[in-house]
């Protein structure tokens, strides 16, 4: 079955770090444009980061310098390392496969990150 | 950044009725627009891309139209499983993908 299964997330204090994981099955992460999108409570969707098949990475200005995106090809898994977390980073984070880096045809179930003291 | 504005924020319809959702871009995105459906506790589901092409497995009652700055998602006859939140997303500016604020379709 083609799917994305997410893990990680939870409650973290401001300034802390967290790593989200997104395990893929049925397709190869490294052959695709893999994206993180977040959704703050009661809000809409916000693009966060993308990793191209070739390895290039891009970030939203709101997270640039604090978040990194990576992948482990042997585990077929995408990661989002989040450092220096702020209250405004509180959201459900989704990983997704974006065809041609344009639109998401496959999404994970989401994982909640709560940044609070 | 291209700002996507959806209207209305909430649409109240009865099963079997037609629903028309709007999405407006702050500048032209040609036909580089996608629509998603999101149900509580789930990730978004791709419905439409290229403004009017249905994704695999999407029922024919869903149709998309428009180009440039004004787009419409139409659900011809609402089924119970269609009550959800719908988002548009532009990918004309592919290094700055942006989404609309969503339209909730409720009974």
Tab-separated table of C-alpha atoms in Angstrom:
chain	number	residue	atom	x	y	z
A	1	UNK	CA	0.000	0.000	0.000
A	2	UNK	CA	1.219	3.471	-0.868
A	3	UNK	CA	1.205	5.504	2.327
A	4	UNK	CA	3.023	7.880	4.632
A	5	UNK	CA	3.104	7.141	8.353
A	6	UNK	CA	4.214	9.904	10.668
A	7	UNK	CA	5.693	9.789	14.146
A	8	UNK	CA	7.256	12.171	16.609
A	9	UNK	CA	5.639	15.312	17.869
A	10	UNK	CA	4.371	16.126	21.321
A	11	UNK	CA	4.689	18.834	23.924
A	12	UNK	CA	7.937	20.794	23.962
A	13	UNK	CA	9.043	23.939	25.780
A	14	UNK	CA	9.905	27.115	23.884
A	15	UNK	CA	13.479	26.981	22.666
A	16	UNK	CA	13.469	23.209	22.555
A	17	UNK	CA	14.025	20.777	19.690
A	18	UNK	CA	11.989	18.007	18.169
A	19	UNK	CA	12.331	15.651	15.225
A	20	UNK	CA	9.407	14.453	13.152
A	21	UNK	CA	9.563	11.303	11.051
A	22	UNK	CA	7.614	10.291	7.978
A	23	UNK	CA	8.011	6.694	6.834
A	24	UNK	CA	6.975	5.920	3.286
A	25	UNK	CA	5.810	2.638	1.848
A	26	UNK	CA	4.904	1.707	-1.687
A	27	UNK	CA	7.180	4.297	-3.272
A	28	UNK	CA	10.687	5.717	-2.864
A	29	UNK	CA	11.125	8.946	-0.916
A	30	UNK	CA	14.358	9.841	-2.686
A	31	UNK	CA	12.650	9.738	-6.101
A	32	UNK	CA	10.098	12.353	-5.120
A	33	UNK	CA	9.575	15.903	-3.937
A	34	UNK	CA	8.795	15.468	-0.257
A	35	UNK	CA	7.169	18.319	1.622
A	36	UNK	CA	6.180	19.360	5.123
A	37	UNK	CA	3.008	21.407	5.576
A	38	UNK	CA	1.626	22.573	8.904
A	39	UNK	CA	-1.736	23.640	10.217
A	40	UNK	CA	-2.019	25.764	13.336
A	41	UNK	CA	-5.071	25.066	15.519
A	42	UNK	CA	-8.201	26.258	13.747
A	43	UNK	CA	-6.170	27.696	10.882
A	44	UNK	CA	-5.398	26.901	7.265
A	45	UNK	CA	-2.471	25.104	5.688
A	46	UNK	CA	1.035	26.559	5.545
A	47	UNK	CA	3.882	25.193	3.427
A	48	UNK	CA	6.988	24.657	5.579
A	49	UNK	CA	9.717	22.878	3.626
A	50	UNK	CA	10.530	20.703	0.633
A	51	UNK	CA	13.297	18.292	-0.228
A	52	UNK	CA	13.856	17.624	-3.903
A	53	UNK	CA	14.774	14.232	-5.250
A	54	UNK	CA	18.215	15.650	-6.028
A	55	UNK	CA	18.673	16.695	-2.416
A	56	UNK	CA	18.046	20.434	-2.611
A	57	UNK	CA	16.054	21.849	0.270
A	58	UNK	CA	13.919	24.952	0.715
A	59	UNK	CA	12.162	26.485	3.698
A	60	UNK	CA	9.474	29.003	4.497
A	61	UNK	CA	10.889	32.257	5.837
A	62	UNK	CA	9.119	31.596	9.150
A	63	UNK	CA	11.274	28.527	9.850
A	64	UNK	CA	14.444	29.241	7.887
A	65	UNK	CA	17.558	28.748	9.988
A	66	UNK	CA	15.651	26.792	12.649
A	67	UNK	CA	14.286	23.772	10.783
A	68	UNK	CA	16.136	21.267	8.628
A	69	UNK	CA	14.742	18.583	6.349
A	70	UNK	CA	16.514	15.336	5.617
A	71	UNK	CA	15.916	11.764	4.545
A	72	UNK	CA	17.309	8.321	5.232
A	73	UNK	CA	17.179	6.398	1.989
A	74	UNK	CA	17.859	3.068	3.709
A	75	UNK	CA	14.752	3.573	5.838
A	76	UNK	CA	12.756	5.331	3.113
A	77	UNK	CA	11.971	7.996	5.686
A	78	UNK	CA	11.752	11.773	5.647
A	79	UNK	CA	12.575	13.893	8.703
A	80	UNK	CA	11.951	17.407	9.925
A	81	UNK	CA	14.347	18.592	12.606
A	82	UNK	CA	12.887	21.546	14.451
A	83	UNK	CA	15.133	23.659	16.671
A	84	UNK	CA	14.576	26.860	18.644
A	85	UNK	CA	10.875	26.150	18.731
A	86	UNK	CA	8.431	28.983	19.365
A	87	UNK	CA	4.821	29.092	20.469
A	88	UNK	CA	3.826	30.024	16.924
A	89	UNK	CA	5.238	26.705	15.673
A	90	UNK	CA	2.385	24.922	17.435
A	91	UNK	CA	0.537	23.039	14.720
A	92	UNK	CA	-0.292	19.702	13.194
A	93	UNK	CA	2.550	18.862	10.841
A	94	UNK	CA	1.882	16.843	7.702
A	95	UNK	CA	4.379	15.237	5.403
A	96	UNK	CA	3.298	14.892	1.814
A	97	UNK	CA	4.495	13.774	-1.570
A	98	UNK	CA	4.202	16.678	-3.965
A	99	UNK	CA	4.139	15.721	-7.616
A	100	UNK	CA	6.692	17.800	-9.553
A	101	UNK	CA	6.909	19.956	-6.376
A	102	UNK	CA	3.512	21.356	-7.297
A	103	UNK	CA	0.604	19.652	-5.523
A	104	UNK	CA	0.313	16.975	-2.893
A	105	UNK	CA	-1.135	13.679	-4.032
A	106	UNK	CA	-0.280	11.703	-0.895
A	107	UNK	CA	-0.394	12.938	2.696
A	108	UNK	CA	0.487	11.531	6.069
A	109	UNK	CA	-1.945	11.431	8.957
A	110	UNK	CA	-0.369	14.409	10.669
A	111	UNK	CA	1.349	14.823	14.018
A	112	UNK	CA	0.696	17.491	16.629
A	113	UNK	CA	3.513	19.670	17.913
A	114	UNK	CA	2.681	21.854	20.893
A	115	UNK	CA	5.205	24.446	21.997
A	116	UNK	CA	4.344	25.650	25.462
A	117	UNK	CA	5.879	26.109	28.884
B	1	UNK	CA	3.799	35.884	-1.860
B	2	UNK	CA	0.603	35.054	-3.697
B	3	UNK	CA	-2.349	35.344	-1.341
B	4	UNK	CA	-5.237	32.947	-1.875
B	5	UNK	CA	-8.653	34.024	-0.606
B	6	UNK	CA	-11.523	31.563	-0.328
B	7	UNK	CA	-15.191	32.353	0.036
B	8	UNK	CA	-17.432	31.807	1.769
B	9	UNK	CA	-15.753	30.708	4.971
B	10	UNK	CA	-18.702	28.425	5.696
B	11	UNK	CA	-21.270	27.066	3.275
B	12	UNK	CA	-24.429	25.474	4.604
B	13	UNK	CA	-26.084	23.092	2.172
B	14	UNK	CA	-28.404	20.114	2.223
B	15	UNK	CA	-27.547	16.671	0.864
B	16	UNK	CA	-28.304	16.491	-2.838
B	17	UNK	CA	-27.833	20.219	-3.347
B	18	UNK	CA	-25.156	21.879	-5.423
B	19	UNK	CA	-22.231	23.603	-3.702
B	20	UNK	CA	-20.096	26.287	-5.291
B	21	UNK	CA	-16.842	27.304	-3.615
B	22	UNK	CA	-14.676	30.211	-4.730
B	23	UNK	CA	-10.954	30.869	-4.618
B	24	UNK	CA	-9.272	34.078	-5.684
B	25	UNK	CA	-5.545	34.693	-6.163
B	26	UNK	CA	-3.881	38.050	-5.518
B	27	UNK	CA	-2.171	37.754	-8.893
B	28	UNK	CA	-2.504	35.463	-11.866
B	29	UNK	CA	-1.572	31.821	-11.295
B	30	UNK	CA	-2.628	30.731	-14.801
B	31	UNK	CA	-4.237	27.314	-14.256
B	32	UNK	CA	-1.732	26.251	-11.609
B	33	UNK	CA	-4.300	25.569	-8.926
B	34	UNK	CA	-5.231	22.549	-6.857
B	35	UNK	CA	-8.179	21.791	-4.608
B	36	UNK	CA	-8.091	19.574	-1.524
B	37	UNK	CA	-10.674	18.093	0.792
B	38	UNK	CA	-9.900	17.699	4.483
B	39	UNK	CA	-11.964	15.817	7.041
B	40	UNK	CA	-11.425	16.064	10.809
B	41	UNK	CA	-8.328	14.241	11.992
B	42	UNK	CA	-7.126	13.514	8.471
B	43	UNK	CA	-4.590	14.914	6.068
B	44	UNK	CA	-5.802	16.723	2.967
B	45	UNK	CA	-6.930	14.704	-0.039
B	46	UNK	CA	-6.130	15.968	-3.525
B	47	UNK	CA	-9.294	16.516	-5.565
B	48	UNK	CA	-8.344	18.715	-8.496
B	49	UNK	CA	-5.114	19.915	-10.116
B	50	UNK	CA	-4.496	22.057	-13.130
B	51	UNK	CA	-7.621	23.957	-12.038
B	52	UNK	CA	-9.936	21.395	-13.643
B	53	UNK	CA	-8.373	17.910	-13.765
B	54	UNK	CA	-9.783	15.444	-11.278
B	55	UNK	CA	-7.256	13.382	-9.351
B	56	UNK	CA	-7.380	9.612	-9.502
B	57	UNK	CA	-10.475	8.192	-7.870
B	58	UNK	CA	-12.270	11.498	-7.382
B	59	UNK	CA	-15.982	11.252	-8.202
B	60	UNK	CA	-17.311	13.108	-11.240
B	61	UNK	CA	-19.577	15.238	-9.049
B	62	UNK	CA	-16.481	17.292	-8.223
B	63	UNK	CA	-15.469	19.767	-10.910
B	64	UNK	CA	-13.077	22.676	-11.045
B	65	UNK	CA	-12.989	25.683	-13.309
B	66	UNK	CA	-11.292	29.031	-13.761
B	67	UNK	CA	-7.926	30.461	-14.673
B	68	UNK	CA	-5.870	33.507	-13.880
B	69	UNK	CA	-7.142	34.801	-10.555
B	70	UNK	CA	-10.644	33.349	-10.125
B	71	UNK	CA	-11.426	29.701	-9.568
B	72	UNK	CA	-14.436	27.620	-8.613
B	73	UNK	CA	-14.917	24.174	-7.142
B	74	UNK	CA	-18.391	22.771	-7.743
B	75	UNK	CA	-19.892	19.747	-6.063
B	76	UNK	CA	-22.905	18.934	-8.182
B	77	UNK	CA	-24.937	16.898	-5.698
B	78	UNK	CA	-23.619	16.788	-2.154
B	79	UNK	CA	-23.270	13.408	-0.538
B	80	UNK	CA	-22.922	12.886	3.201
B	81	UNK	CA	-19.221	12.118	2.832
B	82	UNK	CA	-18.603	15.485	1.129
B	83	UNK	CA	-19.129	17.544	4.266
B	84	UNK	CA	-15.602	18.698	5.007
B	85	UNK	CA	-13.239	21.643	4.653
B	86	UNK	CA	-11.949	22.484	1.182
B	87	UNK	CA	-8.701	24.287	0.423
B	88	UNK	CA	-7.285	25.741	-2.757
B	89	UNK	CA	-3.533	25.942	-3.363
B	90	UNK	CA	-1.559	27.759	-6.012
B	91	UNK	CA	1.631	26.351	-7.437
B	92	UNK	CA	2.393	28.971	-10.037
B	93	UNK	CA	5.012	30.347	-7.645
B	94	UNK	CA	6.474	26.926	-7.046
B	95	UNK	CA	9.052	28.053	-4.524
B	96	UNK	CA	6.347	29.738	-2.456
B	97	UNK	CA	3.352	27.448	-2.480
B	98	UNK	CA	0.369	29.019	-0.748
B	99	UNK	CA	-3.025	27.814	0.364
B	100	UNK	CA	-6.349	29.514	0.857
B	101	UNK	CA	-7.955	29.804	4.269
B	102	UNK	CA	-10.496	27.090	3.523
B	103	UNK	CA	-14.245	26.754	3.090
B	104	UNK	CA	-16.155	24.550	5.481
B	105	UNK	CA	-19.085	22.779	3.842
B	106	UNK	CA	-21.606	21.897	6.528
B	107	UNK	CA	-25.073	20.467	6.658
